[in-house]
CSV table of C-alpha atoms in Angstrom, one decimal:
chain,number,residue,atom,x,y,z
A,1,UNK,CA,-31.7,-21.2,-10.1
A,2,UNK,CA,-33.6,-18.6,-12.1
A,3,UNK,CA,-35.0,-17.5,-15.0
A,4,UNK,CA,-32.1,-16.1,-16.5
A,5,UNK,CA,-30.3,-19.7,-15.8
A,6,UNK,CA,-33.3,-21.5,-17.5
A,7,UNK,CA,-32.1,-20.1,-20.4
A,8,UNK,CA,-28.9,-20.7,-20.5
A,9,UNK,CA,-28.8,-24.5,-19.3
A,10,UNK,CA,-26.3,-25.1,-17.5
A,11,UNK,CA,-24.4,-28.2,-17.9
A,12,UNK,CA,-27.0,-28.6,-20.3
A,13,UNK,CA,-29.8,-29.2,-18.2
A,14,UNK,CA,-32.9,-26.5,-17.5
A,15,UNK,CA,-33.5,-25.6,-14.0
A,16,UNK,CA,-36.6,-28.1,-14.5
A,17,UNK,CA,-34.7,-31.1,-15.7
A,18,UNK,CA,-32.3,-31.0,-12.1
A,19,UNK,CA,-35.7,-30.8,-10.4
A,20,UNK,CA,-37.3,-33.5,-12.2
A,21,UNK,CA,-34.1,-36.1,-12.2
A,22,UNK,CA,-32.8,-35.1,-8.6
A,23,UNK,CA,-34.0,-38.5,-7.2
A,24,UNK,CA,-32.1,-40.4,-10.6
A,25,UNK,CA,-28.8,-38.5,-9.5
A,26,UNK,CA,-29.0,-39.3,-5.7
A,27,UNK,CA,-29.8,-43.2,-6.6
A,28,UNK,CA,-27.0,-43.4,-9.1
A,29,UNK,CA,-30.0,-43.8,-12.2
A,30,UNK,CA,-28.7,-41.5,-14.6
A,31,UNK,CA,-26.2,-42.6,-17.3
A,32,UNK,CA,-22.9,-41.1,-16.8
A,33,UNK,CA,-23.1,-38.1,-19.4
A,34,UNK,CA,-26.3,-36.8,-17.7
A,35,UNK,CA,-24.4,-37.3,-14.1
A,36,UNK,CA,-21.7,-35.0,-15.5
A,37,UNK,CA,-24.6,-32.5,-17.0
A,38,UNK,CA,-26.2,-32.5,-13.6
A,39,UNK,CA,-23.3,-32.3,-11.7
A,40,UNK,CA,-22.0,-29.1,-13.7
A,41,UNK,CA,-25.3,-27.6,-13.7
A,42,UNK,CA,-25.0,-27.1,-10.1
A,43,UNK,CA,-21.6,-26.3,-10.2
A,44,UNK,CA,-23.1,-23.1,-11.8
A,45,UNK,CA,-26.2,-22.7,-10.8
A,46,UNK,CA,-26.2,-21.1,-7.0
A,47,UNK,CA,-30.3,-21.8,-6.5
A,48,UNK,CA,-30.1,-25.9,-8.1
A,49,UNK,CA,-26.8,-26.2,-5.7
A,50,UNK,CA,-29.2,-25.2,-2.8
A,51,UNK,CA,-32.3,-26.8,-3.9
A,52,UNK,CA,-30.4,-30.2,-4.4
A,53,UNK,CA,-28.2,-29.5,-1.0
A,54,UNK,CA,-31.8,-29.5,1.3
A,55,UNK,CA,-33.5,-32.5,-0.9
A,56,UNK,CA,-30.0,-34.7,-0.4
A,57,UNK,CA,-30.9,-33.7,3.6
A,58,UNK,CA,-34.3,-35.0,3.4
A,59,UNK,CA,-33.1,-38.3,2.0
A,60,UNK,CA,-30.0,-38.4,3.9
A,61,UNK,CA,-31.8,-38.0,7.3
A,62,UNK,CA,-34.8,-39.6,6.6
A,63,UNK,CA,-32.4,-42.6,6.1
A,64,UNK,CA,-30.7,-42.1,9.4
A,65,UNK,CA,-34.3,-41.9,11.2
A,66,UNK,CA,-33.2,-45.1,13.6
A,67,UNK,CA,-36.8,-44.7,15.3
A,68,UNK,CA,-38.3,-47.4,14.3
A,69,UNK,CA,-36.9,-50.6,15.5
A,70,UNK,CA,-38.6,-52.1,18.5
A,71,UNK,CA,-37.2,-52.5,21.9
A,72,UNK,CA,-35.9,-56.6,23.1
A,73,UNK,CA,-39.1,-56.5,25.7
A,74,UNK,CA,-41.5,-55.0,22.8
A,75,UNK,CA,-39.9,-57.6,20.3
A,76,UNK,CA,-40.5,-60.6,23.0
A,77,UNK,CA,-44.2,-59.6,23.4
A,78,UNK,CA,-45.0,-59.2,19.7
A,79,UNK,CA,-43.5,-62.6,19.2
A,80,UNK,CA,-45.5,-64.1,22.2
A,81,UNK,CA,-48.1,-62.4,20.9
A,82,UNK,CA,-48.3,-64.2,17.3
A,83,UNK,CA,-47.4,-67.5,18.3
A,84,UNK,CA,-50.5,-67.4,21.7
A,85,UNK,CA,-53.3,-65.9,18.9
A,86,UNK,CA,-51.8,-69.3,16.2
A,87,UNK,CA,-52.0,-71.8,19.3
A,88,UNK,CA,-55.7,-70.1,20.1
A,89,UNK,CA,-56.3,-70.3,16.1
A,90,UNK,CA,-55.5,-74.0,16.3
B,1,UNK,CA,-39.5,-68.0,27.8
B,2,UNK,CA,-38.9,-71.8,26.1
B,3,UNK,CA,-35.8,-71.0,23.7
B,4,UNK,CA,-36.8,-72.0,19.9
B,5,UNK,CA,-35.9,-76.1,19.7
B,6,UNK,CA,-34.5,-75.5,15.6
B,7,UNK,CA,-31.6,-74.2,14.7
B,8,UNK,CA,-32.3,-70.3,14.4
B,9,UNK,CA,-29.7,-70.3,11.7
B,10,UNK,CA,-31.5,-72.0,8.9
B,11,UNK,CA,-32.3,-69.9,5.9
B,12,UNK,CA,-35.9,-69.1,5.6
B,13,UNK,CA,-36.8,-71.9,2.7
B,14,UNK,CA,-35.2,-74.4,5.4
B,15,UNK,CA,-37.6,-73.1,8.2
B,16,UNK,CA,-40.5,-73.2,6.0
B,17,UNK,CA,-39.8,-76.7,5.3
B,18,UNK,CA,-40.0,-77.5,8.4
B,19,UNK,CA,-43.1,-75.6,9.7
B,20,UNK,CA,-45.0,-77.5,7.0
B,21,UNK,CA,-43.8,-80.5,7.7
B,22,UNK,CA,-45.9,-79.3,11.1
B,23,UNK,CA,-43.2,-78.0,13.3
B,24,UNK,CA,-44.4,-74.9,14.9
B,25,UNK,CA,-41.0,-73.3,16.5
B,26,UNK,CA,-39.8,-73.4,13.4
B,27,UNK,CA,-42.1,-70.4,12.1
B,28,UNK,CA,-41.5,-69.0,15.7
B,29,UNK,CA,-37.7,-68.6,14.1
B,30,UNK,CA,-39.5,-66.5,11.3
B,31,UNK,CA,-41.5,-64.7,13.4
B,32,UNK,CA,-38.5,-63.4,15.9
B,33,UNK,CA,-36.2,-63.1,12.2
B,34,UNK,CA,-38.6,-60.9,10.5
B,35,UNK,CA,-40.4,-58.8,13.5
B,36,UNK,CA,-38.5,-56.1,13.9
B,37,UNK,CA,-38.8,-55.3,9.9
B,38,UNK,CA,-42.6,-55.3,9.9
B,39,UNK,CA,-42.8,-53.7,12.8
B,40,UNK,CA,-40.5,-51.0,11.3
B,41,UNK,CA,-42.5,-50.7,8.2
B,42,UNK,CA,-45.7,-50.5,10.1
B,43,UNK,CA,-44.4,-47.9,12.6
B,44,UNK,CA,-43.4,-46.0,9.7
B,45,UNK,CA,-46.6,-46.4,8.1
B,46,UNK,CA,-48.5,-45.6,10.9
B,47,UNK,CA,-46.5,-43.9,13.8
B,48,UNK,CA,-48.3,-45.4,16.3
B,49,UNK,CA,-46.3,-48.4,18.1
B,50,UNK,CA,-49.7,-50.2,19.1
B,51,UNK,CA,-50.4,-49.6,15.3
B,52,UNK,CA,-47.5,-51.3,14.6
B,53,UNK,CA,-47.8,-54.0,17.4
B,54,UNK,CA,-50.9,-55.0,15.6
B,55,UNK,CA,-49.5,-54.8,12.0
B,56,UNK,CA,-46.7,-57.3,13.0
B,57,UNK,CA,-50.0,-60.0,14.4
B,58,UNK,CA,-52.0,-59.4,11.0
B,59,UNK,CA,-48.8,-59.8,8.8
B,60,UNK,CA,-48.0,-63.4,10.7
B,61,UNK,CA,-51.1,-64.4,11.3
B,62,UNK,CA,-51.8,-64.2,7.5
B,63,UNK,CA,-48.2,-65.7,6.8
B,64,UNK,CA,-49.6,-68.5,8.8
B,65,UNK,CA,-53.1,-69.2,7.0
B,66,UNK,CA,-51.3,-68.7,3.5
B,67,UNK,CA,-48.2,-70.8,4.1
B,68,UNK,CA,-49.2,-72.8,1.4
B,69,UNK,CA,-49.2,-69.8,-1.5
B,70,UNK,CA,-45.3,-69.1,-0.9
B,71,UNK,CA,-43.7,-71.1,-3.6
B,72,UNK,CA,-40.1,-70.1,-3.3
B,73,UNK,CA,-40.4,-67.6,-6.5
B,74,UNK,CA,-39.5,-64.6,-4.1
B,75,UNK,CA,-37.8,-64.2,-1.4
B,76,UNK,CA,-39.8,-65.3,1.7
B,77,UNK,CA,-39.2,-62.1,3.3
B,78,UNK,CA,-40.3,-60.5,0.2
B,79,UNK,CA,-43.4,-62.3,0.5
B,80,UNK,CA,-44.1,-61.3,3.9
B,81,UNK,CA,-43.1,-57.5,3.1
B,82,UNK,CA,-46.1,-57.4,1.1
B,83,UNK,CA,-48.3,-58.8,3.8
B,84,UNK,CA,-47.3,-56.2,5.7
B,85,UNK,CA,-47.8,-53.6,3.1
B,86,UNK,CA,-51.1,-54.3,2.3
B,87,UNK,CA,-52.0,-54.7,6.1
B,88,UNK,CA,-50.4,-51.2,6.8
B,89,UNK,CA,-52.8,-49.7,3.8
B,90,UNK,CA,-56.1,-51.4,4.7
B,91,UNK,CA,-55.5,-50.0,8.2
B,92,UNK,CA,-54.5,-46.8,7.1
B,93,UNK,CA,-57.5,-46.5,4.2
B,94,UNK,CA,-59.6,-47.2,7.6
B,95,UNK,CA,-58.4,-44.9,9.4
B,96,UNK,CA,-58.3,-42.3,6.8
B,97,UNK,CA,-56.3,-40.2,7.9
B,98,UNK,CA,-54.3,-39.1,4.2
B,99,UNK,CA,-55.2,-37.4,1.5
B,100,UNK,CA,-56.0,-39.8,-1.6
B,101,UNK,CA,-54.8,-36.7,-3.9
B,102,UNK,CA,-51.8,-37.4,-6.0
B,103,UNK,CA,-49.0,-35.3,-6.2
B,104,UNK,CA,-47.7,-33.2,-8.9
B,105,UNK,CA,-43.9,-33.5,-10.7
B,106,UNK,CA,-43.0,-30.4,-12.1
B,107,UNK,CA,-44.5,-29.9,-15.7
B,108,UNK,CA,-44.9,-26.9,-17.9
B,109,UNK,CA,-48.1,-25.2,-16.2
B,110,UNK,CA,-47.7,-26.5,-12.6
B,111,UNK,CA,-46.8,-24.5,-9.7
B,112,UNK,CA,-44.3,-27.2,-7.8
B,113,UNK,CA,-42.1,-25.7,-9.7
B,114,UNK,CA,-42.4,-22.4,-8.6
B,115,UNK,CA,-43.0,-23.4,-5.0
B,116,UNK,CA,-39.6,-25.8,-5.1
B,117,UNK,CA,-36.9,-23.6,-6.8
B,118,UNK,CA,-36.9,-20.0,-6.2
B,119,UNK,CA,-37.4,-21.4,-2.0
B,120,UNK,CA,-34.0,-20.3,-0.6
B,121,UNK,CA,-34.5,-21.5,2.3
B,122,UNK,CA,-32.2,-23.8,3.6
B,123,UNK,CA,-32.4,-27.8,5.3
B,124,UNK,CA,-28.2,-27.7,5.0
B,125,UNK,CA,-29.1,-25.8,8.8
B,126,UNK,CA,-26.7,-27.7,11.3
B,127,UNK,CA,-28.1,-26.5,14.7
B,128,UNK,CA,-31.1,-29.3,14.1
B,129,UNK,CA,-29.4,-32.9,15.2
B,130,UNK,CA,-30.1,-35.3,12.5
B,131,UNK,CA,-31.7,-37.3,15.2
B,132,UNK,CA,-33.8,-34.8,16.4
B,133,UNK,CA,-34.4,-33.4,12.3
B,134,UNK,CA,-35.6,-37.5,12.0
B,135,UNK,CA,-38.6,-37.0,13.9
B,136,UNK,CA,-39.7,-33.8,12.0
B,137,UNK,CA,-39.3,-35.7,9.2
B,138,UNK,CA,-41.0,-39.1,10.2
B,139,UNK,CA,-44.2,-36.3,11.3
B,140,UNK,CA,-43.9,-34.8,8.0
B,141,UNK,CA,-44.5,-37.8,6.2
B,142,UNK,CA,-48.1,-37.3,7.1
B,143,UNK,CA,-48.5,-35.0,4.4
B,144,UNK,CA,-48.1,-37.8,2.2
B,145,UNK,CA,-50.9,-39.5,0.3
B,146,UNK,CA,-51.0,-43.1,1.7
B,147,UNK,CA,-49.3,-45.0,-1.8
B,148,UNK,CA,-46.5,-42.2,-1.6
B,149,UNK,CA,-45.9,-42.5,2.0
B,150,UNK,CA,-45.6,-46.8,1.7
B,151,UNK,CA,-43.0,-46.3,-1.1
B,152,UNK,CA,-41.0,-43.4,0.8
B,153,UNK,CA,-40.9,-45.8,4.4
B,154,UNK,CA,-39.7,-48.5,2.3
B,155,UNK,CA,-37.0,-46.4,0.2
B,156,UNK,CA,-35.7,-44.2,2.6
B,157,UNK,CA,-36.3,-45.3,5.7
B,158,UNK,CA,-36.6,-49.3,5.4
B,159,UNK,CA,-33.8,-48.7,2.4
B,160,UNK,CA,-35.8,-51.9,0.9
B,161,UNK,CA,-34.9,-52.6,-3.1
B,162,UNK,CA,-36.8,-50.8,-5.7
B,163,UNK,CA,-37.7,-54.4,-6.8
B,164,UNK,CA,-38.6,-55.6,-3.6
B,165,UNK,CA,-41.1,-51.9,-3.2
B,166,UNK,CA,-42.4,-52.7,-6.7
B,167,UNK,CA,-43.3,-56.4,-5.7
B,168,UNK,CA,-44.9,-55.2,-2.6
B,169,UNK,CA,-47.3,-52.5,-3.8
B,170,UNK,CA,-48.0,-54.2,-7.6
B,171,UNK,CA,-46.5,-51.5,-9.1
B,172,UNK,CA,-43.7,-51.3,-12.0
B,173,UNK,CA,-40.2,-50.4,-10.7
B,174,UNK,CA,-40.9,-46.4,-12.9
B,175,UNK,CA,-43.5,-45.9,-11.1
B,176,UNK,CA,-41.8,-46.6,-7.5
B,177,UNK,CA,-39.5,-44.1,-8.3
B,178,UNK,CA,-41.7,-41.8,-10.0
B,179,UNK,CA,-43.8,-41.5,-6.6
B,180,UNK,CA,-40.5,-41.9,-4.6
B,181,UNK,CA,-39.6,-39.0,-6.4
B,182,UNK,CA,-42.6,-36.8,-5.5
B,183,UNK,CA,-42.7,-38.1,-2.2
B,184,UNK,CA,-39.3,-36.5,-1.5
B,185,UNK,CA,-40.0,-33.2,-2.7
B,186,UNK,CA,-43.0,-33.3,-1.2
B,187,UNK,CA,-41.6,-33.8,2.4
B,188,UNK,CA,-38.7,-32.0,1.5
B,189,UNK,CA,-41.3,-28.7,1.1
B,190,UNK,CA,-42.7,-29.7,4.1
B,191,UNK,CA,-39.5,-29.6,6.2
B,192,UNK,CA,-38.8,-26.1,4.9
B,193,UNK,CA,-42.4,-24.4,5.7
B,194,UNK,CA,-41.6,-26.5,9.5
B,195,UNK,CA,-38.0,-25.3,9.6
B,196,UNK,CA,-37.5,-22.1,8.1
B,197,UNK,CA,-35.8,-19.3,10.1
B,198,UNK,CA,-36.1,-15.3,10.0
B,199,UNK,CA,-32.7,-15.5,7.9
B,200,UNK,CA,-34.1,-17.6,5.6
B,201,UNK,CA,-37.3,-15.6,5.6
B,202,UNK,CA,-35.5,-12.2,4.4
B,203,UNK,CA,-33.7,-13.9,2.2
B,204,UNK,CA,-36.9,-15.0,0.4
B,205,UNK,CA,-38.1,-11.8,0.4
């Protein structure tokens, strides 16, 4: 992406507009004709390729962050936990 | 521990039923259903497990006292999700931790763009694990303004709905994904000031 390929829109999107709808093309939000311009646009344009290459990472490991579920022991004591503090709440 | 007495099975509405009509195990079958997603979201949130531990009591706690508000128009586990949401931001405004700030999208006479598209440097780097890349990420949502960082845990990580997000916070579906948006090139920034190497140094320069 550069200035130069601002100016000749790609695909018929600037440089700006694959920044601004990168999120719309990786959720499957843009209509068809725009998924094409996109699409081509980084067909043609080295730097948008790369940009859009790292931001699909982000999501795509982000996504596959399986940190976050709690262990059976932690899970047992949070549920103990809720239903002790309700009896005590009465 | 004494195993639940209901059928674990039954779909939440059924449960509910049931817990109103006073039976208790039946909302310990909610409870053990729908802890490991709070506690996800709140981990998320917070990145602290005790954090988390006491995210998962608030949200059931207040599930509990408010029983009589859920009316079947959403999803119960909807209705729980934003609880937990708001539980995770009153504990998180407390703590203070985030920048209020919003962030910027690209417009005519702002630098993201600048800062986002002549960057070379690369994330598509292989020697990282994914696994190992997920942790750098989960720390870099820190830089994240609290309201961006609840709809990025939810999107990306949680993978909840865009509805279900939007219900959660009070926002309009746009605006999820407007700050979903800017969330991810936001972090995605981050990851390359964390992760850039020499090569991708020299190539910048």
């Amino acid at each position: 992406m550069s200035d130069q390929m601002q100016g000749t829109m790609p695909g018929g999107l600037s440089c700006r507009d694959v920044l601004a709808l990168a999120s719309d093309f990786h959720d499957g939000d843009l209509a068809p004709a725009e998924t094409d311009s996109f699409s081509r646009h980084l067909e043609i344009c080295p730097r948008c390729d790369r940009f859009y290459q790292s931001f699909e990472r982000t999501i795509r490991v982000a996504r596959g962050a399986v940190l976050l579920r709690p262990s059976p022991e932690v899970r047992e004591r949070l549920v103990d936990g809720v239903m002790k503090r309700l009896s005590s709440a009465g | 521990m004494v195993p639940c007495p209901v059928d674990p099975g039954l779909p939440d509405d059924a449960l509910i039923a049931l817990v109103r009509a006073g039976d208790r195990s039946a909302f310990e079958a909610l409870v053990r259903r729908h802890t490991d997603r709070i506690y996800a979201l709140g981990l998320g949130m917070m990145r602290d497990p005790v954090d988390a531990g006491d995210v998962v009591q608030e949200t059931f706690l207040q599930a509990w006292r408010r029983l009589a508000d859920w009316r079947g128009e959403a999803p119960f586990r909807a209705w729980l999700y934003r609880i937990a949401t708001n539980a995770c931001l009153m504990k998180m405004r407390t703590r203070r931790r985030h920048p209020e700030s919003p962030l910027d999208l690209p417009g005519p006479d702002e630098t993201i763009f600048e800062r986002q598209i002549p960057d070379v440097a690369r994330l598509t780097d292989e020697r990282l694990a994914d696994r190992q890349l997920g942790d750098i990420v989960l720390a870099a949502g820190d830089a994240l303004p609290d309201a961006y960082r609840a709809v990025w845990v939810m999107a990306d990580l949680e993978q909840a709905s865009m509805q279900e997000i939007a219900a959660a916070l009070d926002l309009s579906v746009a605006n999820v994904k407007t700050r979903l948006h800017r969330a991810r090139l936001k972090l995605r920034e981050v990851l390359i000031e964390r992760l850039a190497t020499p090569s991708d140094e020299e190539e910048r320069a």
